[in-house]
Short mmCIF file of C-alpha atoms in Angstrom, two decimals:
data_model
loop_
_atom_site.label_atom_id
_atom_site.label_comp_id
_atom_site.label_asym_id
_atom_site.label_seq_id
_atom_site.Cartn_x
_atom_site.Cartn_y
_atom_site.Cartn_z
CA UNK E 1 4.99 -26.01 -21.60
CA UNK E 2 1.49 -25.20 -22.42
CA UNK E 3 0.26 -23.32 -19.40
CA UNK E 4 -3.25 -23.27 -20.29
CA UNK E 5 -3.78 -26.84 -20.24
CA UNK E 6 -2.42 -26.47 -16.33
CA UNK E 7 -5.18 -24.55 -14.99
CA UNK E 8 -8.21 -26.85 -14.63
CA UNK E 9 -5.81 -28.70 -12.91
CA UNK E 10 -5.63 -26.06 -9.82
CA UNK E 11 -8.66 -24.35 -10.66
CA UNK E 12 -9.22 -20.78 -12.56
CA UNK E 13 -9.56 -18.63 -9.33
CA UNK E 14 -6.52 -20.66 -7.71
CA UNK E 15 -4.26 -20.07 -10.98
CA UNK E 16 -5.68 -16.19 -10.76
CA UNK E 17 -4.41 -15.39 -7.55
CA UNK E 18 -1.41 -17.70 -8.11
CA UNK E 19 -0.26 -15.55 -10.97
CA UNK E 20 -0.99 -12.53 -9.21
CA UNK E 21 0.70 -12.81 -6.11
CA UNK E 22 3.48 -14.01 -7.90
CA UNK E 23 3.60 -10.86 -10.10
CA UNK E 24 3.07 -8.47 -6.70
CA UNK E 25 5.51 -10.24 -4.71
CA UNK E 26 8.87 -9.78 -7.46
CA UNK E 27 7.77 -6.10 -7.60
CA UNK E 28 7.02 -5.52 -3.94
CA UNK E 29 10.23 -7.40 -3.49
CA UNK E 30 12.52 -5.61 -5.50
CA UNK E 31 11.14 -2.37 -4.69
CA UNK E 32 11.39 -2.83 -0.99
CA UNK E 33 14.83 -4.41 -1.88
CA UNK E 34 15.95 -0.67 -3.16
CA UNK E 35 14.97 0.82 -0.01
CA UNK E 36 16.99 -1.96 2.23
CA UNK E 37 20.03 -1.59 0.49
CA UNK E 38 20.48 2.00 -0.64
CA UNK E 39 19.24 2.85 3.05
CA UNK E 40 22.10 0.12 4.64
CA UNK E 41 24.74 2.13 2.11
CA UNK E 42 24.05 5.32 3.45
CA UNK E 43 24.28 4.67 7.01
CA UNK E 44 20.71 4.00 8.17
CA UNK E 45 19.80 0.98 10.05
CA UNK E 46 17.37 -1.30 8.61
CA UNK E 47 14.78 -2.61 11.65
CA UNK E 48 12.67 -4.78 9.92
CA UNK E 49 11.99 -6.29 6.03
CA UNK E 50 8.52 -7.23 5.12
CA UNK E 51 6.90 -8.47 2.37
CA UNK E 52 3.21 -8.38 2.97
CA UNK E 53 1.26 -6.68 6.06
CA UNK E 54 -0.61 -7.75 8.83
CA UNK E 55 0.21 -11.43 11.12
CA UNK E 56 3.75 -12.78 10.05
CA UNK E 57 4.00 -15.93 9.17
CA UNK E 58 7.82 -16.70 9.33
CA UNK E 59 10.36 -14.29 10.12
CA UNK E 60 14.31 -14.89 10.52
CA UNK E 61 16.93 -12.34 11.94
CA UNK E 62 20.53 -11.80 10.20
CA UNK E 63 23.48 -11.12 11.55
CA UNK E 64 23.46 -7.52 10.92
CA UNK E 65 19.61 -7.16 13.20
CA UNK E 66 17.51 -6.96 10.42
CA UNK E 67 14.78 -9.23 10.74
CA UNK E 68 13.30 -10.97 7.37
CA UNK E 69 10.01 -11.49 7.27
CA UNK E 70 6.89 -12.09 5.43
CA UNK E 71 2.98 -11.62 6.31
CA UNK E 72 -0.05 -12.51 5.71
CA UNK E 73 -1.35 -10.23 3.52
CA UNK E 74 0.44 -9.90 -0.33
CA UNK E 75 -0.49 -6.34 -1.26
CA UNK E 76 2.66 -5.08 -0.77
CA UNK E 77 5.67 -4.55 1.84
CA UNK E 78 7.54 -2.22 3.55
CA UNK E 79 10.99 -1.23 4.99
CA UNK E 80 11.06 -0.32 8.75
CA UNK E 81 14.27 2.04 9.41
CA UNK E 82 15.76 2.58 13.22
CA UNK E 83 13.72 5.52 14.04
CA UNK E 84 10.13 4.57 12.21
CA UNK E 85 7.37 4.38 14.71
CA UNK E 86 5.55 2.27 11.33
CA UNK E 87 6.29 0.92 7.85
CA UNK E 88 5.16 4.54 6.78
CA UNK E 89 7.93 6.23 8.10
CA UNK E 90 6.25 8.01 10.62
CA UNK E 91 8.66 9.00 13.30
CA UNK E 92 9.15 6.91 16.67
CA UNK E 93 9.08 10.35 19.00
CA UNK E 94 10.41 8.30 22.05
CA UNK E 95 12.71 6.30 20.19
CA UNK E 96 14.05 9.71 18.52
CA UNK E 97 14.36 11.51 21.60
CA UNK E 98 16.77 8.63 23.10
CA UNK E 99 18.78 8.36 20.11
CA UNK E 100 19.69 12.01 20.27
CA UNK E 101 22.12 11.29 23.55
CA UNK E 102 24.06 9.01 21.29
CA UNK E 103 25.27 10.59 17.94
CA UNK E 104 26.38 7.55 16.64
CA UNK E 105 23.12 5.78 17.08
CA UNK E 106 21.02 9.12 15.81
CA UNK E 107 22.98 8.90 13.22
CA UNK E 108 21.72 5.49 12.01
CA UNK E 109 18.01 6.24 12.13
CA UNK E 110 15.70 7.30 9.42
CA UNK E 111 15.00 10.51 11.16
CA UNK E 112 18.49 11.45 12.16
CA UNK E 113 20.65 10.82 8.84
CA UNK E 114 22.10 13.35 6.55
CA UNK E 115 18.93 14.80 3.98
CA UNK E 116 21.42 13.17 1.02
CA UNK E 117 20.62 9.24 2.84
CA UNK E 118 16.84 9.88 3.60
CA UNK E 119 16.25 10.86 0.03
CA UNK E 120 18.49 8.44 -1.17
CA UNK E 121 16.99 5.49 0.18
CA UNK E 122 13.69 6.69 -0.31
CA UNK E 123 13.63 6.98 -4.17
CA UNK E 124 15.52 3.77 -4.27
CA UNK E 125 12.43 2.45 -4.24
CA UNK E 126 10.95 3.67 -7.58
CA UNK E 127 14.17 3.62 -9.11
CA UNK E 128 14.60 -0.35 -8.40
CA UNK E 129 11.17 -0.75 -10.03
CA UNK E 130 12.08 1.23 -13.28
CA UNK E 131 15.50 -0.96 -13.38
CA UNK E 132 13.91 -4.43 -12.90
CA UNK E 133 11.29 -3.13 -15.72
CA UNK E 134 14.11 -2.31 -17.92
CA UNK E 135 16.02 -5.65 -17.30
CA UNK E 136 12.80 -7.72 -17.53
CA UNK E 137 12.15 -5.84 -20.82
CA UNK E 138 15.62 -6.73 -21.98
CA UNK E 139 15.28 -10.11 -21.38
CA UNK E 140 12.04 -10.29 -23.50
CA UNK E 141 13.78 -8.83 -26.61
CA UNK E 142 16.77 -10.95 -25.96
CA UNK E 143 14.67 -14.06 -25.65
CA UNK E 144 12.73 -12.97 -28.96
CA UNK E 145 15.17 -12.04 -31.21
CA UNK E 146 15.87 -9.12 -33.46
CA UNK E 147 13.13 -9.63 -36.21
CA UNK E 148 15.55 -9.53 -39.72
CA UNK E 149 14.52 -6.57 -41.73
CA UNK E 150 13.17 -9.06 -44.84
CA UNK E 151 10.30 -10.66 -45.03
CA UNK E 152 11.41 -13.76 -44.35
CA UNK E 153 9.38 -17.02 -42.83
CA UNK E 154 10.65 -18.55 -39.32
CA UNK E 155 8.23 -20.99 -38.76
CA UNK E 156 4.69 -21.25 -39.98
CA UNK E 157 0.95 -22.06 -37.99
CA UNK E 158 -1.27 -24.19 -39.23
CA UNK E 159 -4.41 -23.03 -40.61
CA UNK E 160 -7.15 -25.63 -40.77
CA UNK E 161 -8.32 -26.67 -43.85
CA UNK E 162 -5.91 -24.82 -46.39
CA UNK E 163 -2.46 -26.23 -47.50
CA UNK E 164 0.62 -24.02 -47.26
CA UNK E 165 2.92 -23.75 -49.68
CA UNK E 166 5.46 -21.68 -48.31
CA UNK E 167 8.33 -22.79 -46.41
CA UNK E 168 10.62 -21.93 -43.34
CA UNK E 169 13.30 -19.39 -45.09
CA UNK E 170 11.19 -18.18 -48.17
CA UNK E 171 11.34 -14.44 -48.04
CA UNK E 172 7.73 -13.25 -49.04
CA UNK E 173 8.47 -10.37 -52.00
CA UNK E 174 4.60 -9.82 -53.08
CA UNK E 175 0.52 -11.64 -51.99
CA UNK E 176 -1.87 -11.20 -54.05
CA UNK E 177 0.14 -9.71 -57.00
CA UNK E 178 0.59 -6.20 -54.36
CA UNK E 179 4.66 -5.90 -53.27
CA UNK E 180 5.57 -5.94 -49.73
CA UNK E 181 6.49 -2.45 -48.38
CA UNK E 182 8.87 -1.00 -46.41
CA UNK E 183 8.80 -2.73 -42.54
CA UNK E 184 9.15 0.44 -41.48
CA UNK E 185 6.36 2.62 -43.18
CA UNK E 186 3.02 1.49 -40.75
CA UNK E 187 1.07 3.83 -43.21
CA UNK E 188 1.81 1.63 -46.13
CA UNK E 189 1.36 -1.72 -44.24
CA UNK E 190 -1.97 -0.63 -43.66
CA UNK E 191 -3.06 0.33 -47.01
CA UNK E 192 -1.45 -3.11 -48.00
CA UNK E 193 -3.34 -5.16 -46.13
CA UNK E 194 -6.22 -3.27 -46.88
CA UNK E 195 -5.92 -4.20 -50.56
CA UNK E 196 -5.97 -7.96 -49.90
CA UNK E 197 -8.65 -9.83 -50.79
CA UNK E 198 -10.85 -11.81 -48.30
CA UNK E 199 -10.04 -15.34 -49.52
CA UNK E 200 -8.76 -18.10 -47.65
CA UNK E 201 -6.02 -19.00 -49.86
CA UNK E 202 -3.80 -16.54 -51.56
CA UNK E 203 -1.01 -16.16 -54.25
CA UNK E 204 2.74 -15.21 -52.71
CA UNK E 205 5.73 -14.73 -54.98
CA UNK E 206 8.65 -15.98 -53.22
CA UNK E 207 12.45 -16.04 -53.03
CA UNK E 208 13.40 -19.56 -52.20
CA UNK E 209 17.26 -20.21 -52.36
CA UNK E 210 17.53 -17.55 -54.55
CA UNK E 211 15.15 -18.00 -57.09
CA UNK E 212 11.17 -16.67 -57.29
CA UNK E 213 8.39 -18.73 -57.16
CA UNK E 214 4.75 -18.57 -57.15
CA UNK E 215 3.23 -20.46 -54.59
CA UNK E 216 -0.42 -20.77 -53.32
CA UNK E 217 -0.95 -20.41 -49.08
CA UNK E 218 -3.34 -19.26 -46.67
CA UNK E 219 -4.36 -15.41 -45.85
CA UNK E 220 -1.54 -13.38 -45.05
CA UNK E 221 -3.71 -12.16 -41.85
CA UNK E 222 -6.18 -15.10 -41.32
CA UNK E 223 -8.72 -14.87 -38.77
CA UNK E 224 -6.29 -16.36 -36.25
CA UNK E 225 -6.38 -15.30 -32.39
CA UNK E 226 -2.78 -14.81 -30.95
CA UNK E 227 -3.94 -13.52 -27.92
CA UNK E 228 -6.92 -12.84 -25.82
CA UNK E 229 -7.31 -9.78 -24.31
CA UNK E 230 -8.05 -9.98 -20.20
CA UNK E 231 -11.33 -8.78 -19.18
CA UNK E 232 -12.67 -8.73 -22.55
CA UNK E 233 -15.98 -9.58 -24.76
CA UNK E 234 -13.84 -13.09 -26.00
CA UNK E 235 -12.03 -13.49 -22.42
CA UNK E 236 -15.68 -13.75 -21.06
CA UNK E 237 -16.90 -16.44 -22.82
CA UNK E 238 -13.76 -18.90 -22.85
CA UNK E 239 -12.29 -17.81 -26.76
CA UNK E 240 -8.84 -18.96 -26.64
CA UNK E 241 -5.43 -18.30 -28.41
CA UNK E 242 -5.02 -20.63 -31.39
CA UNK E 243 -8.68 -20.43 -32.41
CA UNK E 244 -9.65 -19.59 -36.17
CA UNK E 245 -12.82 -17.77 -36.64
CA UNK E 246 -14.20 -19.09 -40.10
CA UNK E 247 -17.46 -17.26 -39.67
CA UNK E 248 -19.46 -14.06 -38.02
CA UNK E 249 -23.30 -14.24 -38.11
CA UNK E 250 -23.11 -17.11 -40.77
CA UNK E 251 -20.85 -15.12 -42.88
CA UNK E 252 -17.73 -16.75 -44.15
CA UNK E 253 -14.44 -14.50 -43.47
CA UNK E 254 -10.82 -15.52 -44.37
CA UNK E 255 -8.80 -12.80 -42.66
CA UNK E 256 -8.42 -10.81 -39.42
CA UNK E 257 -9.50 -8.10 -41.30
CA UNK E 258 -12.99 -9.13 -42.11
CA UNK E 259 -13.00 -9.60 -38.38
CA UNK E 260 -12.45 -6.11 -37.43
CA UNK E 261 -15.00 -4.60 -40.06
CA UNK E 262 -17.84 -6.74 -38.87
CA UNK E 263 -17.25 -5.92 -34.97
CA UNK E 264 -16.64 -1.93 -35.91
CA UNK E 265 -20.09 -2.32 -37.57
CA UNK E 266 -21.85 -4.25 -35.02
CA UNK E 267 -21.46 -0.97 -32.93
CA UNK E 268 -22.32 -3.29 -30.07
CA UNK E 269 -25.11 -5.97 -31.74
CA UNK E 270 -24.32 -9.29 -30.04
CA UNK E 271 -22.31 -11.47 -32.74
CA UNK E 272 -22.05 -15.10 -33.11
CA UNK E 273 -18.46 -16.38 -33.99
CA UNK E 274 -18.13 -20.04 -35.46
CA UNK E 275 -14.70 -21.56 -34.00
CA UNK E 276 -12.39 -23.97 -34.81
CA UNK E 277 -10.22 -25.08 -31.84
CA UNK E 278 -7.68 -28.19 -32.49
CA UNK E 279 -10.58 -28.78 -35.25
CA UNK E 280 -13.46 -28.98 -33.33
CA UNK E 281 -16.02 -26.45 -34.03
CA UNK E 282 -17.78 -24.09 -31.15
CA UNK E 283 -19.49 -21.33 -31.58
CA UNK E 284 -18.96 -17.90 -29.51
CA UNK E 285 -21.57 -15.40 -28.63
CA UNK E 286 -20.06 -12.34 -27.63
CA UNK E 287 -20.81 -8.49 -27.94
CA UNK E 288 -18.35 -5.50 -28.59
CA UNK E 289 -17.65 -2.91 -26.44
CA UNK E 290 -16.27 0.90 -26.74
CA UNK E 291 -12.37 0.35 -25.31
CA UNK E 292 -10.29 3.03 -25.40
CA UNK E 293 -6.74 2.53 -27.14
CA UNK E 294 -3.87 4.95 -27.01
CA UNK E 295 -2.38 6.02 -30.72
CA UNK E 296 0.78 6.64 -32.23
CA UNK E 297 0.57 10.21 -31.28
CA UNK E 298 0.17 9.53 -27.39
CA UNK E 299 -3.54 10.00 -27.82
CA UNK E 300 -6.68 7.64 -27.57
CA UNK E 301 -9.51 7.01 -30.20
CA UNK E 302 -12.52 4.78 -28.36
CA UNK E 303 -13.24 1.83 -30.61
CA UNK E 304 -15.94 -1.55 -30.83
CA UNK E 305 -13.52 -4.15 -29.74
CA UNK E 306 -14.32 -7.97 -29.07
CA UNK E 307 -10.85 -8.09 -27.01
CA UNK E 308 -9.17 -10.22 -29.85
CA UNK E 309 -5.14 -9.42 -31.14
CA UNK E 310 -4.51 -11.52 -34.36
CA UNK E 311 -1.04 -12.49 -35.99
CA UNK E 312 0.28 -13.56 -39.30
CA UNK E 313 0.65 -17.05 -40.51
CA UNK E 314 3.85 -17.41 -39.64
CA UNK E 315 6.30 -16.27 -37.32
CA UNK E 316 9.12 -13.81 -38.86
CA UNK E 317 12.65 -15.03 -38.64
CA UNK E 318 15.02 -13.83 -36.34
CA UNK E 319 18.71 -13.00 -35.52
CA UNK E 320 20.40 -12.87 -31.81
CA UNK E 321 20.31 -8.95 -30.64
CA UNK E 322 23.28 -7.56 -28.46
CA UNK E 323 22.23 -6.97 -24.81
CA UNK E 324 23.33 -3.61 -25.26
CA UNK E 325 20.64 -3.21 -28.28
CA UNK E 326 18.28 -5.01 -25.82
CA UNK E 327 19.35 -2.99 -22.46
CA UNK E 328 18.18 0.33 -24.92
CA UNK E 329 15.02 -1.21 -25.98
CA UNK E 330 13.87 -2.34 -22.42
CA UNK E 331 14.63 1.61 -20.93
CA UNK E 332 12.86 2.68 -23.88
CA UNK E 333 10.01 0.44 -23.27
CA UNK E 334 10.15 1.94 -19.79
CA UNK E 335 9.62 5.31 -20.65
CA UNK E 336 6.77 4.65 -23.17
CA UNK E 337 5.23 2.94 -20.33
CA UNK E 338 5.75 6.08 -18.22
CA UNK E 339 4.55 8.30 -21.18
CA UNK E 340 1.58 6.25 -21.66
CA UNK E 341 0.40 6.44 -18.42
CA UNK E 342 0.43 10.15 -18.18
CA UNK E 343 -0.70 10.42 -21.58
CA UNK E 344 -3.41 8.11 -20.14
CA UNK E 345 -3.81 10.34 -16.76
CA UNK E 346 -4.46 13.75 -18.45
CA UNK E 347 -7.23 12.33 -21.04
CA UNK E 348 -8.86 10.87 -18.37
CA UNK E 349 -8.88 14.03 -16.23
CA UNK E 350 -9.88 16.30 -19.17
CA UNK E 351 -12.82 14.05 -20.06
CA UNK E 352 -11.60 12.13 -23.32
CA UNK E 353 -11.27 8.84 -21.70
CA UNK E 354 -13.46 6.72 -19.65
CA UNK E 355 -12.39 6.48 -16.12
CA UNK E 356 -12.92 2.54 -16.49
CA UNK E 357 -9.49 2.61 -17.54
CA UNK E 358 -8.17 2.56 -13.63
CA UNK E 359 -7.85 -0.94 -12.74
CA UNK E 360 -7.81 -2.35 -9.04
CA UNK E 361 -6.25 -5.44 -7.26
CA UNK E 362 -9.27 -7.52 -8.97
CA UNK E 363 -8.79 -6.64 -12.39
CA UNK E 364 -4.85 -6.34 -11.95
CA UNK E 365 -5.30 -10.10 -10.56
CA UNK E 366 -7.58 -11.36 -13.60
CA UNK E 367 -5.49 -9.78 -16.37
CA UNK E 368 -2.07 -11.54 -14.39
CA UNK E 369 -4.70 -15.12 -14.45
CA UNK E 370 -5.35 -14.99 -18.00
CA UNK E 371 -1.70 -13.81 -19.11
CA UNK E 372 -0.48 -16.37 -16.91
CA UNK E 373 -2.61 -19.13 -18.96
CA UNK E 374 -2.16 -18.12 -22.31
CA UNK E 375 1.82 -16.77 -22.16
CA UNK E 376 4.42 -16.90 -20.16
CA UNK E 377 6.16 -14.34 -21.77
CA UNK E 378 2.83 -11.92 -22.06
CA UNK E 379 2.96 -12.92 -18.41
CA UNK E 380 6.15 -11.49 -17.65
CA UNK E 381 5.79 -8.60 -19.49
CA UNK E 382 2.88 -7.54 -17.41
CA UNK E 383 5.19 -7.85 -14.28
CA UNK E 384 7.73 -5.13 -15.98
CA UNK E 385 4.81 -3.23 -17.13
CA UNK E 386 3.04 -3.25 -13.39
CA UNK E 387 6.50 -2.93 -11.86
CA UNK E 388 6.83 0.68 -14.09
CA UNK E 389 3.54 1.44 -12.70
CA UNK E 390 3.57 0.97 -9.23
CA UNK E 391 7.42 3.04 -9.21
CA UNK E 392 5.61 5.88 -11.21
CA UNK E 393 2.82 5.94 -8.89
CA UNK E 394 4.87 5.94 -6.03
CA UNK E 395 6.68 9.27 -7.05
CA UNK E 396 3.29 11.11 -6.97
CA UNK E 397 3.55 13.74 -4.49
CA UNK E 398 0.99 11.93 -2.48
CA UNK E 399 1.92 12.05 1.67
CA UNK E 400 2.42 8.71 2.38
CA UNK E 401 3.82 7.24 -0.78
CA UNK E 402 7.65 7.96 -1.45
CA UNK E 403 6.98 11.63 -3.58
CA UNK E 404 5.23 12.67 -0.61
CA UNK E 405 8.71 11.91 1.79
CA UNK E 406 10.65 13.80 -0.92
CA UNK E 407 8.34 16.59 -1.42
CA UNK E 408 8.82 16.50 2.61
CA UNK E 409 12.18 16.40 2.13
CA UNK E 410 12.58 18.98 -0.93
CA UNK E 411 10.73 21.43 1.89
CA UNK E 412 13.40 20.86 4.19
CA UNK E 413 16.17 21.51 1.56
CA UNK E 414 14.92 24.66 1.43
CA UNK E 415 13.73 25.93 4.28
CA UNK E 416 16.55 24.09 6.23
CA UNK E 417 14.39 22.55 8.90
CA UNK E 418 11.56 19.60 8.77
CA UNK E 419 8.13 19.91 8.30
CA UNK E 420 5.98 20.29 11.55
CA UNK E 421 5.60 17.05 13.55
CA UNK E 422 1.78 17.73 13.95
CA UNK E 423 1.60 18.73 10.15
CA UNK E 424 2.91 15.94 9.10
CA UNK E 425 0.54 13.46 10.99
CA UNK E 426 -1.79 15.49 9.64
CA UNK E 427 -0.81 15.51 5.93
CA UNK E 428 0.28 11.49 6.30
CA UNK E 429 -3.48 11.22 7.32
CA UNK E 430 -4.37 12.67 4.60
CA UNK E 431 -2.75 11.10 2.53
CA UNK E 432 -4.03 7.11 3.87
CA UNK E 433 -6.96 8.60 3.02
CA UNK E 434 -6.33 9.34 -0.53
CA UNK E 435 -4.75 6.35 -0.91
CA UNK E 436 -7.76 4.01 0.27
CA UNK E 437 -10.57 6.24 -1.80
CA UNK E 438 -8.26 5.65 -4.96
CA UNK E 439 -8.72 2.07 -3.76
CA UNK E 440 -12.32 2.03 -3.47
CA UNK E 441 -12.65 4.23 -6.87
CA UNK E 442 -10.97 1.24 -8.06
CA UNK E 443 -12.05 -1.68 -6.85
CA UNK E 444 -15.45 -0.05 -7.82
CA UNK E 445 -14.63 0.11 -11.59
CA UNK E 446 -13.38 -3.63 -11.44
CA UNK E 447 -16.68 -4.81 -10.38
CA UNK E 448 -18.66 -2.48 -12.60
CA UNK E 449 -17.36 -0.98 -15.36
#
């Protein structure tokens, strides 16, 4: 189903906050799921489910007391435990002080359980985010396929005005007289499709039921958009995946290549991009600006993007993975996505990155919109990627967010005693308000950055 072609139906801003709700409410969901069930496991009576704050809007109760509900506001959820005087945690003093003339019952609250179940069911949390990434992840690579380590055509995309001479199963050996290299060696890609000319149609050597031919077809990297970055210079002004650029400025180009060079050299000059969409031409104006984009290394090098990703002509072929193969690749994807947000954290605390980077609720909500309308499968991918996020974030030692309760609780292993009542209010306080100015900071850099 083309998504895309759904939105004017319910309107951009309707399909935006569509999309993200949708992505907030599976990770809220599953994270407050974590909580629930690791906290019913160990002993500790579950009050009260909620996805969303603020008025409820329906509401059911089980037959173990817990009452289901969900509320009017989407930006997140929260667990309330036997004990909680809120859906921070805080503790229910009066509540507390009944439940200690019944060890049975003071057993069963948040405040009263062994430190084992309050830490337990706290990190649950996180950890249920960093699983549901993983098995989301897995899914993808399932869904995709293993890519087959020849060069070897799947399906091809048509590129207007040039006919293709390759066919589904020819395994590309050389273009433009220059041999394929290793899959494997990026270096060597690079400098290989460096070397190929900027012509629209080019010269491939094939193997095609086992014998070579020469046969004539379009760039090996035409100036096709696969996807279109959210937020960006080509997001801006409607550019679309599927469109071929055939010109910048007036000046013919032929591959995704050409592409790049001329934004790099713009160094932010407005450019004008002649389209063709389904065949019809348009014609973009757009201007480039400095992104920042993490490297191989775990760095960042700041770059003149337009906000374009391009593709090859055709789509490699494939061969089912093993969900064991794919279970590995989606906790590695996991823990690059962990990686790259620290990596992404110190640079922007030392100075090397623009703070811009931090996205809020708005630009978290456009980027869902867009993925939503151009892939569903971009789409989901955001939802493991946020889902990493928001568990990562919510291990920071921050009072209010789960690393603050086990930094609380990491105190009390040690010290054998809780924190201070008062000191606590006073650090949770603290905390909200940490919270909210990371908010505004935000929100701040969605609207003007």
């Amino acid at each position: 189903m083309d998504v895309a072609a759904l939105i004017p139906q319910f309107g951009g801003l309707a399909f935006t906050i569509i999309a993200f709700i949708g992505a907030i409410s599976v990770i809220v969901a599953v994270h407050e799921y974590g909580h629930y069930i690791v906290g019913r496991w160990s002993g500790i009576f579950p009050e009260v489910f909620s996805l969303g704050f603020g008025p409820v809007l329906w509401s059911r109760m089980d037959k173990r007391g817990t009452r289901w509900q969900i509320a009017a506001i989407p930006m997140g959820g929260f667990v309330k435990f036997l004990g909680d005087a809120d859906a921070a945690s805080g503790k229910d003093i009066a509540a507390m002080e009944a439940a200690e003339e019944d060890p049975e019952r003071l057993r069963k609250t948040m405040h009263g359980a062994p430190l084992w179940a309050r830490a337990a069911t706290v990190a649950a949390g996180p950890v249920f985010n960093f699983v549901l990434s993983a098995f989301i992840f897995a899914g993808l690579f399932l869904w995709q396929g293993k890519p087959v380590d020849e060069m070897i055509v799947g399906s091809l995309k048509p590129v207007p005005g040039v006919e293709n001479g390759l066919a589904v199963g020819d395994e590309i050996l050389s273009v433009g007289g220059v041999a394929l290299p290793a899959r494997e060696d990026r270096t060597a890609w690079q400098a290989f499709e460096a070397t190929l000319p900027d012509e629209t149609v080019l010269t491939y050597v094939v193997d095609r039921d086992g014998q070579q031919q020469e046969v004539r077809g379009p760039h090996f990297r035409p100036a096709y958009v696969s996807l279109v970055t959210p937020r960006g210079a080509a997001d801006d002004v409607g550019m679309a995946p599927g469109d071929f650029i055939t010109h910048v400025d007036g000046a013919p180009i032929a591959s995704f290549d050409a592409l790049r060079e001329a934004v790099v050299a713009s160094e932010g000059r407005p450019l004008l991009l002649d389209v063709l969409r389904d065949g019809e031409p348009l014609e973009f104006a757009l201007t480039a600006r400095r992104t920042d984009l993490p490297t191989a290394d775990g760095g960042f090098e700041t770059r003149w993007l337009v906000g374009l990703q391009g593709g090859l002509m055709f789509d490699i072929a494939t061969e089912p993975m093993s969900p064991w193969r794919a279970l590995s690749l989606g906790a590695n994807s996991v823990w690059a996505t962990i990686e790259g947000t620290f990596s992404g954290i110190s640079h922007m605390i030392t100075g090397k990155i623009s703070t811009c980077n931090i996205s809020g609720p708005i630009g978290i909500a456009e980027t869902s919109g867009s993925l939503a309308g151009q892939s569903l499968m971009d789409y989901i991918g955001l939802i493991a990627a946020l889902s990493t996020a928001i568990g990562l974030i919510n291990l920071f030692p921050v009072p209010v967010l789960d690393g603050g309760h086990l930094m609380f609780f990491a105190y009390e292993a040690v010290t054998g005693r809780q924190p201070n009542q008062k000191v606590m209010q006073a650090l949770m306080m603290l905390g909200v308000a940490m919270v909210l100015s990371l908010m505004v900071f935000s929100i701040g850099n969605d609207l003007f950055c």
